[in-house]
């Protein structure tokens, strides 16, 4: 049976343009993030957020029509910070020897998730409309673009046949799921470095399964 989609808005009423309004807006989002991280989704209320942010409830509702739209904006901010961390590592990954590049990239993803593991855990376990938030779909699309671009660069650099699109999609999706599992529920018997190296080896092995035998 298909899951029923939400009927409430998952976006702010408006975004601030003036500096003072921007500070108020950010204070609301940051207060909501602290409550979400510490107390969970069910315990978050707009009244609690307004109190912690030091603003009137009317100021909160000026920007957010409901609790869900505020949580969606919190998720967007978390994802923006996560993606900014990854962008900061792109040069480092690109400068790595080819055989180490995938390990460096997975390590960067692991570190970016681990840095904000508490709120990420709440978001993935408790937010019921997570996959309906536009920022989540946009982030997934961006990471897939990176995966396809990496596939194309590798194929040209080492003269191998293209890994099929479906394989790239599955590798990227499974890699993300594996990193989340390893960070949010770390197995005590394996150090993070071992998991990162093993995951990179798996991905590299699949990516190298289709040599171009027609290449000279």
mmCIF file of C-alpha atoms in Angstrom, residues 48-207:
data_model
loop_
_atom_site.group_PDB
_atom_site.id
_atom_site.type_symbol
_atom_site.label_atom_id
_atom_site.label_comp_id
_atom_site.label_asym_id
_atom_site.label_seq_id
_atom_site.Cartn_x
_atom_site.Cartn_y
_atom_site.Cartn_z
ATOM 1 C CA UNK A 48 9.366 25.601 22.985
ATOM 2 C CA UNK A 49 11.336 26.775 19.972
ATOM 3 C CA UNK A 50 10.139 30.371 20.311
ATOM 4 C CA UNK A 51 11.028 30.378 24.030
ATOM 5 C CA UNK A 52 14.535 29.026 23.409
ATOM 6 C CA UNK A 53 15.107 31.413 20.506
ATOM 7 C CA UNK A 54 13.986 34.352 22.626
ATOM 8 C CA UNK A 55 11.276 35.458 20.202
ATOM 9 C CA UNK A 56 7.517 35.725 20.385
ATOM 10 C CA UNK A 57 5.445 32.911 18.941
ATOM 11 C CA UNK A 58 4.024 35.401 16.425
ATOM 12 C CA UNK A 59 7.535 35.981 15.075
ATOM 13 C CA UNK A 60 7.977 32.243 14.571
ATOM 14 C CA UNK A 61 4.669 31.937 12.742
ATOM 15 C CA UNK A 62 5.588 34.887 10.580
ATOM 16 C CA UNK A 63 8.119 32.572 8.924
ATOM 17 C CA UNK A 64 6.887 29.043 9.611
ATOM 18 C CA UNK A 65 3.236 27.993 9.270
ATOM 19 C CA UNK A 66 3.687 24.843 11.333
ATOM 20 C CA UNK A 67 6.124 22.595 13.148
ATOM 21 C CA UNK A 68 6.730 20.514 10.031
ATOM 22 C CA UNK A 69 7.890 23.440 7.915
ATOM 23 C CA UNK A 70 10.341 24.422 10.664
ATOM 24 C CA UNK A 71 11.732 20.890 10.855
ATOM 25 C CA UNK A 72 12.073 20.801 7.065
ATOM 26 C CA UNK A 73 14.104 24.024 7.249
ATOM 27 C CA UNK A 74 16.287 22.543 9.987
ATOM 28 C CA UNK A 75 16.944 19.559 7.740
ATOM 29 C CA UNK A 76 17.836 21.899 4.882
ATOM 30 C CA UNK A 77 20.377 23.713 7.050
ATOM 31 C CA UNK A 78 21.934 20.442 8.241
ATOM 32 C CA UNK A 79 22.237 19.241 4.641
ATOM 33 C CA UNK A 80 23.761 22.542 3.512
ATOM 34 C CA UNK A 81 26.434 22.263 6.204
ATOM 35 C CA UNK A 82 27.031 18.604 5.305
ATOM 36 C CA UNK A 83 27.456 19.400 1.607
ATOM 37 C CA UNK A 84 29.730 22.347 2.441
ATOM 38 C CA UNK A 85 32.013 19.944 4.320
ATOM 39 C CA UNK A 86 32.111 17.641 1.312
ATOM 40 C CA UNK A 87 32.877 20.513 -1.078
ATOM 41 C CA UNK A 88 35.778 21.518 1.164
ATOM 42 C CA UNK A 89 37.230 18.020 0.664
ATOM 43 C CA UNK A 90 36.835 17.856 -3.122
ATOM 44 C CA UNK A 91 40.321 19.250 -3.774
ATOM 45 C CA UNK A 92 41.880 16.849 -1.283
ATOM 46 C CA UNK A 93 40.113 13.884 -2.874
ATOM 47 C CA UNK A 94 41.027 14.995 -6.395
ATOM 48 C CA UNK A 95 44.690 15.270 -5.388
ATOM 49 C CA UNK A 96 44.763 11.730 -3.982
ATOM 50 C CA UNK A 97 46.341 8.917 -6.016
ATOM 51 C CA UNK A 98 43.698 7.208 -8.116
ATOM 52 C CA UNK A 99 43.620 4.063 -5.991
ATOM 53 C CA UNK A 100 43.110 6.146 -2.838
ATOM 54 C CA UNK A 101 40.558 8.638 -4.179
ATOM 55 C CA UNK A 102 37.487 6.538 -3.329
ATOM 56 C CA UNK A 103 38.758 5.895 0.179
ATOM 57 C CA UNK A 104 39.365 9.634 0.660
ATOM 58 C CA UNK A 105 35.855 10.447 -0.597
ATOM 59 C CA UNK A 106 34.157 7.884 1.649
ATOM 60 C CA UNK A 107 36.254 9.101 4.594
ATOM 61 C CA UNK A 108 35.064 12.661 3.884
ATOM 62 C CA UNK A 109 31.419 11.528 3.860
ATOM 63 C CA UNK A 110 31.976 9.536 7.053
ATOM 64 C CA UNK A 111 33.546 12.543 8.800
ATOM 65 C CA UNK A 112 30.788 14.908 7.651
ATOM 66 C CA UNK A 113 28.070 12.587 8.995
ATOM 67 C CA UNK A 114 29.968 11.819 12.208
ATOM 68 C CA UNK A 115 30.401 15.537 12.938
ATOM 69 C CA UNK A 116 26.621 15.930 13.221
ATOM 70 C CA UNK A 117 25.680 12.351 14.064
ATOM 71 C CA UNK A 118 23.267 13.217 16.911
ATOM 72 C CA UNK A 119 20.912 15.364 14.876
ATOM 73 C CA UNK A 120 21.344 13.171 11.784
ATOM 74 C CA UNK A 121 20.243 10.183 13.859
ATOM 75 C CA UNK A 122 17.093 11.967 14.994
ATOM 76 C CA UNK A 123 16.330 13.183 11.475
ATOM 77 C CA UNK A 124 16.610 9.743 9.903
ATOM 78 C CA UNK A 125 14.884 7.837 12.671
ATOM 79 C CA UNK A 126 12.104 10.202 13.700
ATOM 80 C CA UNK A 127 11.087 12.711 11.007
ATOM 81 C CA UNK A 128 8.114 10.979 9.329
ATOM 82 C CA UNK A 129 8.106 13.087 6.161
ATOM 83 C CA UNK A 130 11.879 13.122 5.610
ATOM 84 C CA UNK A 131 11.806 11.919 2.006
ATOM 85 C CA UNK A 132 9.228 14.551 1.066
ATOM 86 C CA UNK A 133 11.478 17.456 2.033
ATOM 87 C CA UNK A 134 12.703 19.110 -1.192
ATOM 88 C CA UNK A 135 16.201 19.700 0.202
ATOM 89 C CA UNK A 136 16.640 15.964 0.784
ATOM 90 C CA UNK A 137 15.850 15.141 -2.830
ATOM 91 C CA UNK A 138 18.128 17.941 -4.001
ATOM 92 C CA UNK A 139 21.008 16.638 -1.883
ATOM 93 C CA UNK A 140 20.500 13.108 -3.173
ATOM 94 C CA UNK A 141 20.521 14.426 -6.729
ATOM 95 C CA UNK A 142 23.736 16.365 -6.155
ATOM 96 C CA UNK A 143 25.534 13.368 -4.672
ATOM 97 C CA UNK A 144 24.403 11.229 -7.594
ATOM 98 C CA UNK A 145 25.750 13.845 -10.002
ATOM 99 C CA UNK A 146 29.110 13.585 -8.243
ATOM 100 C CA UNK A 147 29.010 9.794 -8.564
ATOM 101 C CA UNK A 148 28.257 9.942 -12.289
ATOM 102 C CA UNK A 149 30.933 12.572 -12.880
ATOM 103 C CA UNK A 150 33.466 10.410 -11.027
ATOM 104 C CA UNK A 151 32.451 7.433 -13.169
ATOM 105 C CA UNK A 152 32.960 9.426 -16.376
ATOM 106 C CA UNK A 153 36.352 10.788 -15.309
ATOM 107 C CA UNK A 154 37.581 7.337 -14.318
ATOM 108 C CA UNK A 155 36.457 5.777 -17.598
ATOM 109 C CA UNK A 156 38.418 8.376 -19.567
ATOM 110 C CA UNK A 157 41.478 8.242 -17.310
ATOM 111 C CA UNK A 158 42.020 4.471 -17.253
ATOM 112 C CA UNK A 159 40.296 3.590 -20.550
ATOM 113 C CA UNK A 160 37.674 1.271 -19.151
ATOM 114 C CA UNK A 161 34.101 0.782 -20.258
ATOM 115 C CA UNK A 162 31.456 2.883 -18.567
ATOM 116 C CA UNK A 163 29.913 1.369 -15.459
ATOM 117 C CA UNK A 164 26.154 1.312 -16.168
ATOM 118 C CA UNK A 165 24.043 4.117 -14.760
ATOM 119 C CA UNK A 166 22.003 1.707 -12.660
ATOM 120 C CA UNK A 167 25.189 0.333 -11.087
ATOM 121 C CA UNK A 168 26.417 3.841 -10.251
ATOM 122 C CA UNK A 169 23.037 4.651 -8.689
ATOM 123 C CA UNK A 170 23.075 1.509 -6.564
ATOM 124 C CA UNK A 171 26.697 1.973 -5.505
ATOM 125 C CA UNK A 172 26.054 5.570 -4.454
ATOM 126 C CA UNK A 173 22.861 4.630 -2.603
ATOM 127 C CA UNK A 174 24.401 1.639 -0.846
ATOM 128 C CA UNK A 175 27.508 3.618 0.071
ATOM 129 C CA UNK A 176 25.392 6.329 1.688
ATOM 130 C CA UNK A 177 23.326 3.754 3.582
ATOM 131 C CA UNK A 178 26.468 1.914 4.736
ATOM 132 C CA UNK A 179 28.075 5.115 6.027
ATOM 133 C CA UNK A 180 24.905 6.086 7.904
ATOM 134 C CA UNK A 181 24.699 2.651 9.502
ATOM 135 C CA UNK A 182 28.386 2.680 10.459
ATOM 136 C CA UNK A 183 28.164 6.161 12.013
ATOM 137 C CA UNK A 184 24.773 5.917 13.723
ATOM 138 C CA UNK A 185 25.171 2.333 14.937
ATOM 139 C CA UNK A 186 28.956 1.775 14.967
ATOM 140 C CA UNK A 187 29.939 -1.895 15.291
ATOM 141 C CA UNK A 188 32.362 -2.208 18.226
ATOM 142 C CA UNK A 189 34.421 -4.885 16.500
ATOM 143 C CA UNK A 190 35.428 -2.693 13.537
ATOM 144 C CA UNK A 191 37.330 0.580 13.614
ATOM 145 C CA UNK A 192 35.976 3.305 11.299
ATOM 146 C CA UNK A 193 39.164 3.190 9.234
ATOM 147 C CA UNK A 194 38.628 -0.506 8.564
ATOM 148 C CA UNK A 195 35.040 0.045 7.459
ATOM 149 C CA UNK A 196 36.034 2.974 5.223
ATOM 150 C CA UNK A 197 38.816 0.977 3.575
ATOM 151 C CA UNK A 198 36.585 -2.073 3.088
ATOM 152 C CA UNK A 199 33.761 -0.028 1.596
ATOM 153 C CA UNK A 200 36.175 1.740 -0.765
ATOM 154 C CA UNK A 201 37.554 -1.627 -1.852
ATOM 155 C CA UNK A 202 34.060 -2.931 -2.613
ATOM 156 C CA UNK A 203 33.161 0.138 -4.665
ATOM 157 C CA UNK A 204 36.459 0.126 -6.558
ATOM 158 C CA UNK A 205 36.131 -3.580 -7.308
ATOM 159 C CA UNK A 206 32.688 -3.110 -8.842
ATOM 160 C CA UNK A 207 33.774 -0.027 -10.757
#
